[in-house]
Structures are given as C-alpha cells and as structure tokens.
Coordinates of C-alpha atoms and ligand atoms in Angstrom, one line a residue:
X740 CA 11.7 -52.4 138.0
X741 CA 12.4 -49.2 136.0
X742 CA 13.7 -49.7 132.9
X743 CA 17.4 -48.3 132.2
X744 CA 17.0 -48.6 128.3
X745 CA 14.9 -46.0 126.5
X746 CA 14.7 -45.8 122.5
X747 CA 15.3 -41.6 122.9
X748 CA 16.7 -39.9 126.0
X749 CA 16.8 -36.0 125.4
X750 CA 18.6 -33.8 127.8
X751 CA 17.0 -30.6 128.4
X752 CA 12.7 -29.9 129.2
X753 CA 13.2 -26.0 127.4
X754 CA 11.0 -25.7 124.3
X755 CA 13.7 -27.5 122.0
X756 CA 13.6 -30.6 124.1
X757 CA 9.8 -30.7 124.9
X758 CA 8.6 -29.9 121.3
X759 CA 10.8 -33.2 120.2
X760 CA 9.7 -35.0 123.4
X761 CA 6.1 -34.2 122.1
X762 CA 6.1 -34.5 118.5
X763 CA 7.7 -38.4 119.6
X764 CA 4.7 -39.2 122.1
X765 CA 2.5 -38.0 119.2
X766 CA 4.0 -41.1 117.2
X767 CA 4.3 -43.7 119.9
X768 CA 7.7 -43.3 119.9
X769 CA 9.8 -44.4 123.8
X770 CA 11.4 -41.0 125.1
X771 CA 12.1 -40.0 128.3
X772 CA 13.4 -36.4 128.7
X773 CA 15.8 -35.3 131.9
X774 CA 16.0 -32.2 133.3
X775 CA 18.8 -31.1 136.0
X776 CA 15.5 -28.6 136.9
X777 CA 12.2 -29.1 138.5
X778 CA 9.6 -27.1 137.1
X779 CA 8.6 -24.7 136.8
X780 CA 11.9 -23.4 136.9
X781 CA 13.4 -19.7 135.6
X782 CA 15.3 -18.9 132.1
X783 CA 16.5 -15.8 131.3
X784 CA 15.0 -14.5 129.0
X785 CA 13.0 -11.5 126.8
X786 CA 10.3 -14.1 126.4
X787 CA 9.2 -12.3 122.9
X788 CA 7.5 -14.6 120.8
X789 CA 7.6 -13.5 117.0
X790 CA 4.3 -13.8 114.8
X791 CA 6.8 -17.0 113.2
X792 CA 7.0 -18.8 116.6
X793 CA 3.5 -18.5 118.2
X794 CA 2.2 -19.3 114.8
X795 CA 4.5 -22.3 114.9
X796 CA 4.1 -23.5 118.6
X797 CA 0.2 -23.4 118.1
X798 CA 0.2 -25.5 115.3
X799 CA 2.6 -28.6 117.1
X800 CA 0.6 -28.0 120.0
X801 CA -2.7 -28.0 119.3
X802 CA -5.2 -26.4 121.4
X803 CA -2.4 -25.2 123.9
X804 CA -3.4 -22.0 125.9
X805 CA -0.6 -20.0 127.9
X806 CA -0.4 -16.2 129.1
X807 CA 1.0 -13.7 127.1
X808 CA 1.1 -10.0 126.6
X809 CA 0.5 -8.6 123.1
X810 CA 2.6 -6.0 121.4
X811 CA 2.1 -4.4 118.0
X812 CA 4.2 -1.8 118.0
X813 CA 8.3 -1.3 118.1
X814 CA 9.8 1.7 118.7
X815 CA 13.2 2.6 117.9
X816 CA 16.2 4.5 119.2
X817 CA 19.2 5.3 117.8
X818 CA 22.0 7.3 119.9
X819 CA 19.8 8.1 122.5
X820 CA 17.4 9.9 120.1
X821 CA 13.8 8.6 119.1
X822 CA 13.9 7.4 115.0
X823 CA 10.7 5.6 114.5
X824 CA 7.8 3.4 115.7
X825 CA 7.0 0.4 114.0
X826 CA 3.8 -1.0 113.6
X827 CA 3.9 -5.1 113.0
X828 CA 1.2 -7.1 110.4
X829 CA 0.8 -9.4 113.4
X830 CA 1.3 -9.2 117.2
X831 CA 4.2 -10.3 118.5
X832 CA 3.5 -12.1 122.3
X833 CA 5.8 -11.5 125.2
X834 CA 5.9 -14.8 127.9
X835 CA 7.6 -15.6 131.3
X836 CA 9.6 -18.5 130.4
X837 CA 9.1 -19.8 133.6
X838 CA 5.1 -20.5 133.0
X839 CA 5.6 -20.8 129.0
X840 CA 8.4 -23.6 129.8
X841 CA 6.0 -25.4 132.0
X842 CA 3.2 -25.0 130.0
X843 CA 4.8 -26.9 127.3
X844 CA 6.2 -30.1 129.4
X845 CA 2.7 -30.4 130.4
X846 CA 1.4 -30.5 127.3
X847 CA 4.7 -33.5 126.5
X848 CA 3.2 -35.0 130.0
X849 CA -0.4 -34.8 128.6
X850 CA 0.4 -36.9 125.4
X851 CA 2.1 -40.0 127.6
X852 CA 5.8 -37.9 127.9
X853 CA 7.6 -38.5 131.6
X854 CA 10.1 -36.4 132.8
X855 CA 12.6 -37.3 135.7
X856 CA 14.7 -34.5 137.4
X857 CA 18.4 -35.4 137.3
X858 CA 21.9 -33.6 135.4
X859 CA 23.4 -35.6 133.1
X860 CA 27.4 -36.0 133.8
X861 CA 28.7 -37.9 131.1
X862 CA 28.3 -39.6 128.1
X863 CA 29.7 -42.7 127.2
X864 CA 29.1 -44.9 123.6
X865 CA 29.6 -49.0 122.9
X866 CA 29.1 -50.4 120.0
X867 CA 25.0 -49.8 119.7
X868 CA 24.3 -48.1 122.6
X869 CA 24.8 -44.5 123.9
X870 CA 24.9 -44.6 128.0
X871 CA 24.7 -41.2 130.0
X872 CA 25.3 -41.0 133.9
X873 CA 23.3 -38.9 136.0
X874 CA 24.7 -37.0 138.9
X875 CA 22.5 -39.3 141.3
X876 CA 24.3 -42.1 140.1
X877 CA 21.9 -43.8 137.8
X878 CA 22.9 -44.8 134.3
X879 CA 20.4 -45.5 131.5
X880 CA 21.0 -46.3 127.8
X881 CA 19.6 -45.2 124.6
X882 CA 19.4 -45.6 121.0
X883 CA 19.2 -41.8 120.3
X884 CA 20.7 -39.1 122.4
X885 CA 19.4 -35.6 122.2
X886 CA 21.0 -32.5 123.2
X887 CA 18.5 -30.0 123.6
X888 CA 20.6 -28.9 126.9
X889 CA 21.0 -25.0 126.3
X890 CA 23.8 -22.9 124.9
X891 CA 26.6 -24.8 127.7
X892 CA 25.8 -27.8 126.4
X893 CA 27.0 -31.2 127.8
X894 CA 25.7 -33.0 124.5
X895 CA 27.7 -30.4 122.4
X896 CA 30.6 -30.7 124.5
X897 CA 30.9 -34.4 123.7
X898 CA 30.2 -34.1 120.1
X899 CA 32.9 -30.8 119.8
X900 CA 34.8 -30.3 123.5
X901 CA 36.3 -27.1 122.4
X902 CA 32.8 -25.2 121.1
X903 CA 32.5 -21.7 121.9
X904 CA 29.3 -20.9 123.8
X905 CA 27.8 -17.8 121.9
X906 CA 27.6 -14.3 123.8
X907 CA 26.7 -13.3 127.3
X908 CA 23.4 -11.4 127.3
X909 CA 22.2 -9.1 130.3
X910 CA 18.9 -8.9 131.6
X911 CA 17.0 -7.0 134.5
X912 CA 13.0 -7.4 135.4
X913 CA 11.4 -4.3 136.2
X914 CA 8.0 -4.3 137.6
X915 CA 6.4 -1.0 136.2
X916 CA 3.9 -1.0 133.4
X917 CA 3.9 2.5 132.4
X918 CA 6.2 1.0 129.1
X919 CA 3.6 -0.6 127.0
X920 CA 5.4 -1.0 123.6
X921 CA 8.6 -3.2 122.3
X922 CA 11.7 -0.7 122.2
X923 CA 15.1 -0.9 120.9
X924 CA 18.2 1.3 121.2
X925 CA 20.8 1.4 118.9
X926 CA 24.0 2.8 120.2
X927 CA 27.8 3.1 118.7
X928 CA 28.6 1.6 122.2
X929 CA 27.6 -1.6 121.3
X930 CA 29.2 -4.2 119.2
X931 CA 26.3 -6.0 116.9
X932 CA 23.8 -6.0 119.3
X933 CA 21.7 -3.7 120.9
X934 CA 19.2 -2.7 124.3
X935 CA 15.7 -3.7 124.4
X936 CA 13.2 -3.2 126.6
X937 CA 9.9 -5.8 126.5
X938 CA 7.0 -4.9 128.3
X939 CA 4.9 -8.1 129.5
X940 CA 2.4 -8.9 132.1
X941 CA 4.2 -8.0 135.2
X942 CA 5.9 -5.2 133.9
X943 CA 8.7 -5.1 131.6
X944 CA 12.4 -6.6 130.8
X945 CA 15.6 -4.6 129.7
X946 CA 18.1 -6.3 128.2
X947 CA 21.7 -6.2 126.1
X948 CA 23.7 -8.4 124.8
X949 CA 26.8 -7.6 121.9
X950 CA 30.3 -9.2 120.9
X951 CA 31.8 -7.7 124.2
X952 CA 29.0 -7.4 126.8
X953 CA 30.2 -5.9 130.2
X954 CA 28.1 -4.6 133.2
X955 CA 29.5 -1.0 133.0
X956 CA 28.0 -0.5 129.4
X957 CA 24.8 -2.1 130.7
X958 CA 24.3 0.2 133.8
X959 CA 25.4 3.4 132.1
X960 CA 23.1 2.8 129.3
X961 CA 19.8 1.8 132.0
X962 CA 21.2 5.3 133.6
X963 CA 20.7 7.0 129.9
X964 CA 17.4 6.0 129.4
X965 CA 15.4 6.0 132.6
X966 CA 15.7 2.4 132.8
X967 CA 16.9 1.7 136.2
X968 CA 16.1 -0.8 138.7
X969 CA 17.3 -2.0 142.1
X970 CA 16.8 -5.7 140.9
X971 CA 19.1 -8.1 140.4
X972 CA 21.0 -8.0 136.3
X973 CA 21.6 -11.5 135.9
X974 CA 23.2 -12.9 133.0
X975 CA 23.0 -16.1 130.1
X976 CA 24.8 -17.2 127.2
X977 CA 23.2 -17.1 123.7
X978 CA 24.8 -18.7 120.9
X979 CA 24.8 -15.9 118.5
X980 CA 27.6 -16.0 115.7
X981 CA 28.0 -19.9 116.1
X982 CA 29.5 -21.9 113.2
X983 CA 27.5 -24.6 113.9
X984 CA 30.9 -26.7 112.9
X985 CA 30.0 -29.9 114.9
X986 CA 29.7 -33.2 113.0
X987 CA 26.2 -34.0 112.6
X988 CA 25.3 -37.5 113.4
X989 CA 22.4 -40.1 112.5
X990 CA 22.3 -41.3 116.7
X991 CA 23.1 -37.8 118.6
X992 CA 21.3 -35.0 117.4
X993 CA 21.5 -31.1 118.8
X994 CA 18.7 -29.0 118.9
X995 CA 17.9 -25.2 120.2
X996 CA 20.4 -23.3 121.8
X997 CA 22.8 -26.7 122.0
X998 CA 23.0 -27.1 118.3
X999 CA 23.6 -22.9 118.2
X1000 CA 20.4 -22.2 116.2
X1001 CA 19.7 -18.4 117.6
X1002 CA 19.1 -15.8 115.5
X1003 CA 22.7 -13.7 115.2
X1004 CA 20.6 -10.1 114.4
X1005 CA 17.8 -10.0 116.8
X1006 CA 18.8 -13.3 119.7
X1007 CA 15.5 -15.0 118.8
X1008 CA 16.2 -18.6 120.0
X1009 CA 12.7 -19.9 121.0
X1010 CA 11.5 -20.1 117.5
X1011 CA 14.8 -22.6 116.2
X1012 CA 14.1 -24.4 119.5
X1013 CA 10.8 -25.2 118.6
X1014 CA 11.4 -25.7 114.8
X1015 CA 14.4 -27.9 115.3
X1016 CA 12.9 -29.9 117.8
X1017 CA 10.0 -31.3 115.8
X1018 CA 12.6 -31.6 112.9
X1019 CA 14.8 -34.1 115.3
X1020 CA 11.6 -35.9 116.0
X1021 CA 10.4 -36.3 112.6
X1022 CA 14.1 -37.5 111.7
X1023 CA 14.1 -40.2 114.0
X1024 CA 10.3 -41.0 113.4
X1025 CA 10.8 -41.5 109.7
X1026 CA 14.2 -42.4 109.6
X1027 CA 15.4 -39.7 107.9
X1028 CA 18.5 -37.2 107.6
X1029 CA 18.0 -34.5 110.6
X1030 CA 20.9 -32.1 109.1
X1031 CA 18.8 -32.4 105.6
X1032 CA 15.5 -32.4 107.6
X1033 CA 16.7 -29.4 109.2
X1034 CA 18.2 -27.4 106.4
X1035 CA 16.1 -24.7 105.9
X1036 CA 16.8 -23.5 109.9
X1037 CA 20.6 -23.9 109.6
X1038 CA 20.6 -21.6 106.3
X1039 CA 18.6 -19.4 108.2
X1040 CA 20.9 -19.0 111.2
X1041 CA 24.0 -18.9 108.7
X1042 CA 22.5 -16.2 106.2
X1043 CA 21.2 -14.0 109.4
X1044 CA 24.6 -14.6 110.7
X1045 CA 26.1 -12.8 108.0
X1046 CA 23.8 -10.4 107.4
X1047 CA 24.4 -9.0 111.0
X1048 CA 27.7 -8.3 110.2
X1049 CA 26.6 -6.6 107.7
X1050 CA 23.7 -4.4 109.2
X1051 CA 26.5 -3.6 112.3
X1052 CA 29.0 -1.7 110.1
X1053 CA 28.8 1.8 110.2
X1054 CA 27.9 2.7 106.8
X1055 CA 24.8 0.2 106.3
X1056 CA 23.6 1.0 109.6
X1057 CA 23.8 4.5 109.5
X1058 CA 21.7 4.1 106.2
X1059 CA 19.2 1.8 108.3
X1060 CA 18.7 5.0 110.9
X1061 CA 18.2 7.1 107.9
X1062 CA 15.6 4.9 106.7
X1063 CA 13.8 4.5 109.8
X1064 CA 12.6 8.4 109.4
X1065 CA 11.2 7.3 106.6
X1066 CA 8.6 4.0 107.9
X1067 CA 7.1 3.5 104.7
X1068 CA 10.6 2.6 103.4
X1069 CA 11.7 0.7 106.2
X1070 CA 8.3 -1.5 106.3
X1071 CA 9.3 -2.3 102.6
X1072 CA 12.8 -3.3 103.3
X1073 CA 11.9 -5.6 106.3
X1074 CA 9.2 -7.2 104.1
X1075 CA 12.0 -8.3 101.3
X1076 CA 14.1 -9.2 104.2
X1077 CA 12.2 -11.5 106.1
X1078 CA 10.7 -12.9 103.2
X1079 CA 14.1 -13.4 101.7
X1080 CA 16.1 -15.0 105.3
X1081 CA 13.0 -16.4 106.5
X1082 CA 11.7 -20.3 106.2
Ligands
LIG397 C1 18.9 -12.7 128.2 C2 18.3 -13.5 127.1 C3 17.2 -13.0 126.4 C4 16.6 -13.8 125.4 N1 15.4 -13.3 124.8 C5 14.8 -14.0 123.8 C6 13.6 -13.6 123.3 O1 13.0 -12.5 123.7 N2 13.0 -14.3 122.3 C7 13.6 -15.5 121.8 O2 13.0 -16.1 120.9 N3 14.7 -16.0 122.4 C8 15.3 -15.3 123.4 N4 16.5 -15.7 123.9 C9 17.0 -17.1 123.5 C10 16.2 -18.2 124.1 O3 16.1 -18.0 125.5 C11 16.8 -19.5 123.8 O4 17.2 -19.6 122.4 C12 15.9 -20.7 124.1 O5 15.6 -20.8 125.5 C13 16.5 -22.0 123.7 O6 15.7 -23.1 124.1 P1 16.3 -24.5 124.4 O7 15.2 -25.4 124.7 O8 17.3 -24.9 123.3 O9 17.2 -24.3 125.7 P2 16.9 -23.9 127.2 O10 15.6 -23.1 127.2 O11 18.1 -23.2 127.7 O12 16.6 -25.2 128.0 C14 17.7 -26.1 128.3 C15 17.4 -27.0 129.5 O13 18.4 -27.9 129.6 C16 18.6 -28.1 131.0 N5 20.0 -28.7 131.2 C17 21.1 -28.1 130.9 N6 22.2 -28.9 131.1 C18 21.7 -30.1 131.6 C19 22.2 -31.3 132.0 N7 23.6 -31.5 131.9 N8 21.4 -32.3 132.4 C20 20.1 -32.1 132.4 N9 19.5 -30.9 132.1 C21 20.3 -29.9 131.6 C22 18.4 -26.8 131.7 O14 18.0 -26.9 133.0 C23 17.3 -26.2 130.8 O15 16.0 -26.4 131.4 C24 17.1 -15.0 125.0 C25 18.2 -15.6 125.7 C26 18.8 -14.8 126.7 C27 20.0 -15.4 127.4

C-alpha cells in the first residue's frame, strides 16, 4: 500500500523545491515532492543564470550538465539612447526553464527523490502532524511542510492569508538570433524596473516588469525599440519588494519565490531558489534554525530591496546614466556593490 505519511512533503518541483528535495535524498532523509505540473512543463521566465547561481547550482549538483547560451556582454540603454556596454568577469548563462526545470528533478529522481503529479488544496495541522489534501482527493501527512510553491503560494497563504504576491512581469519569446548580447533599457516610463532583452538558444526573450506594469507600456516600448513580435506576451508574478513578514516556523518552511526571496533591483529569483532550498534542507537535516540558517539570503533580499529604491529616484539614477559613459567607473562601482549586498 502507498504510504500516506512522509517525514518532508514539499510543494512545488521549481529549482527551490528540487534543490531541497535533493540536498534531502543526499542525506537519506524521506521526502516526496508534489507538483500540480507534469514535466517538463513551462515557467515564465528570462532564464538568466548569474555567474553566483550557475556557480552555485553546479556545486549542489555535481556533475549536472544542461543547455545554456553564454553571454559576456550587457548593453545598456537609457531613454531610448545607447549609454554603455558592459563586459562581465564571468559569463552569465541564459536557460529555458522548461528543460533547466526538468533537468534538475532528474537529477532529485537520480539520487532516490519521487515526484507525484497532483495540486495541493489545503492545509490542515493536529497536534504533530501537518495533513495537506490534494485535488484528486488523496490526503497524506508530514512532519515538515515545504512551500517552495512559487510567488501565489498556497504554503504562504496558510502561513499569512493576506500576503501580497510581488509584481506582474511581462514576457514575449521571439525566435530571431540576430540579438546576441544581454540588453537593458532604462526608461522614465517605468516605475523601478526596467526592459530586457535575453538572447538564448532559440532566439531571444523581451521582458518588463515595474511597480505598475500594464500591457500598453509594454507594447509601446517593443514598438520603440524594434522589439516586436506576433507571439503571445504572457505574464507572471515576481515577488519583488516583499517584506518577507510571515512568521517563520521550525515545521513549515518557505523557500524561493513562496518565501519572497527575488532580487527587488534586477528580478533574479533562480539563485535564492536554489540557495534557500539547500538552506531548508540542511535545517531540517541538522536540526537547526532555517531563518538563522538562511540569514545571509534574507539580508540580501532586504538590503537589495532598499537599495532599489534608492537606485530608481531620479537623482541617483540620473548619476548611474552618467556614470555608465564612463565604464571604467561603473565596473568599479558594481564591484563594491556586489561585493558589499552579495553573500
Ligand atoms: C517574467 C519573469 C522573468 C524572470 N526572469 C528571471 C531571470 O532571468 N533570472 C532569474 O534568476 N529569475 C528570473 N525570474 C524569477 C524566477 O523565475 C523565480 O524566482 C524562480 O522560478 C523561483 O523558483 P521557485 O522554485 O521558487 O518557484 P517556481 O519556479 O515558480 O516553481 C513553483 C512550482 O510550484 C508548483 N505549484 C504551485 N502551486 C502548487 C500547488 N498548489 N500544488 C502543487 N504544485 C504547485 C508550480 O507548478 C511550479 O512548478 C523571472 C520571473 C518572471 C515572472
């Protein structure tokens, strides 16, 4: 008969919930991981892996190979006018998240992890147990719940039923691979955030995302910059800005996008995902504190929180514009910066 108790239930196969799923099997610890998706299955998404996250992901998952595109070079825009390009100490990688995704639960499947395909609906507690229902009916039991269930969390909803989800971000895929580096554009017409365009395999993705994201803003700025596409925009929440105000708990821990670790300047989420995944695992492995486990990513995501505020008002970022027609200054500043709001 299947069994209906498991020591760790996580909800959610995305990089947060695989990398804990893994980093478990990898110490014989019980997990099962549910997923309202069979994959491989789409996520929005740039796919833009940072030097700090492949670095990361091929060190918890050793030996792992996936597709990627390489890109060394940024360049940047500010009111529709070329600043600068920016050359990078190490390549950043740019993946479809529906083959990265996979890649990784294969790798949680390879070290002993099983996966069943089902939504969780609700989350009940007794006294020592945690029970979640599925939507085909079944209802299993845990000692630890993880929420590793994406920015509309149901994990996070339990936990704090009135959390705000982050910001919508637009995306279209456009298959044309004359665009070969990263770019970003910088416009007074968005609110903290910004366009970018990343160039992958297939072609490349254009994106935007800012405090009030609406279509028109996004179509008029493709028109402005050559961008257009007849596909599909489609859009996702990112939990940018979040307070991360929930009350953190020995038996139900959030991870990724649920427990709002996403970079508020740039959107990076894969690399919290990843990072606070193995933190959750290591917490319940060693029985130790996941919010003091953790505590290097949540003062990362509050200090880049305010220091987006910061870089969006007019005065510092017309400076940062200035500075960008001057690289050798702006490679020094984002040195001190990412050494000084980096883990
Ligand atoms: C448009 C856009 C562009 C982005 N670009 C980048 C980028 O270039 N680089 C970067 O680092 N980050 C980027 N991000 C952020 C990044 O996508 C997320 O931070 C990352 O996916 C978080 O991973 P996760 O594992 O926490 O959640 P997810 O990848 O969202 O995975 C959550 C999983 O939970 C499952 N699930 C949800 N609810 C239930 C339920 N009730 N029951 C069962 N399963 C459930 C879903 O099916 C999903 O598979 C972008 C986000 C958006 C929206």
């Amino acid at each position: 008969m299947e069994k209906t108790h498991i020591e760790t239930i996580i909800v959610g196969a995305g990089p947060a919930g695989t990398t804990c799923g893994y980093v478990l099997k990898k110490n014989n610890h019980d997990c099962l991981i549910i997923d309202r998706k069979d994959f491989p299955r789409d996520k929005l998404c740039g796919g833009g892996l940072t030097p700090k996250a492949h670095i990361l992901v091929d060190k918890i998952f050793e030996g792992i190979k996936y597709d990627y595109y390489s890109v060394n070079t940024i360049d940047m825009f500010s009111q529709k006018k070329y600043i600068c390009s920016y050359t990078l100490d190490t390549e950043l990688r740019t993946v479809t998240r529906r083959e990265f995704d996979n890649v990784l639960l294969r790798e949680y499947e390879k070290s002993g992890g099983r996966k069943i395909t089902d939504t969780v609906v609700k989350i009940e507690e007794n006294e020592d147990k945690i029970h979640v229902t599925l939507l085909s009916g079944k209802k299993l039991s845990c000692n630890f719940l993880i929420g590793a269930d994406g920015a509309n969390s149901i994990v996070r909803r339990y936990l704090q039923p009135e959390f705000k989800k982050g910001i919508v971000c637009l995306e279209k895929t456009v298959e044309d691979i004359s665009i070969r580096n990263m770019q970003v554009y910088f416009d007074k017409k968005f609110k903290n955030g910004y366009l970018y365009v990343f160039p992958n395999t297939n072609g490349y993705v254009v994106g935007y995302g800012d405090k009030r994201t609406n279509l028109q803003t996004f179509d008029k700025s493709l028109k402005e910059h050559n961008l257009m596409s007849e596909n599909k925009t489609k859009g996702a929440y990112i939990p940018m800005f979040d307070n991360i105000d929930y009350p953190f708990r020995k038996d139900i821990i959030l991870i990724g996008d649920a427990g709002g670790y996403a970079d508020s300047m740039t959107g990076e989420g894969i690399y919290f995902a990843v990072k606070s995944g193995q933190n959750a695992a290591l917490s319940i492995v060693h029985s130790q504190n996941f919010k003091l486990l953790n505590e290097d990513v949540i003062n990362v995501i509050r200090k880049r929180k305010k220091m987006s505020e910061l870089f969006f008002f007019a005065p510092v970022h017309g400076l940062f514009v200035y500075l960008c027609k001057k690289p050798k200054w702006l490679i020094r500043i984002n040195r001190k910066v990412n050494q000084a709001l980096s883990i």
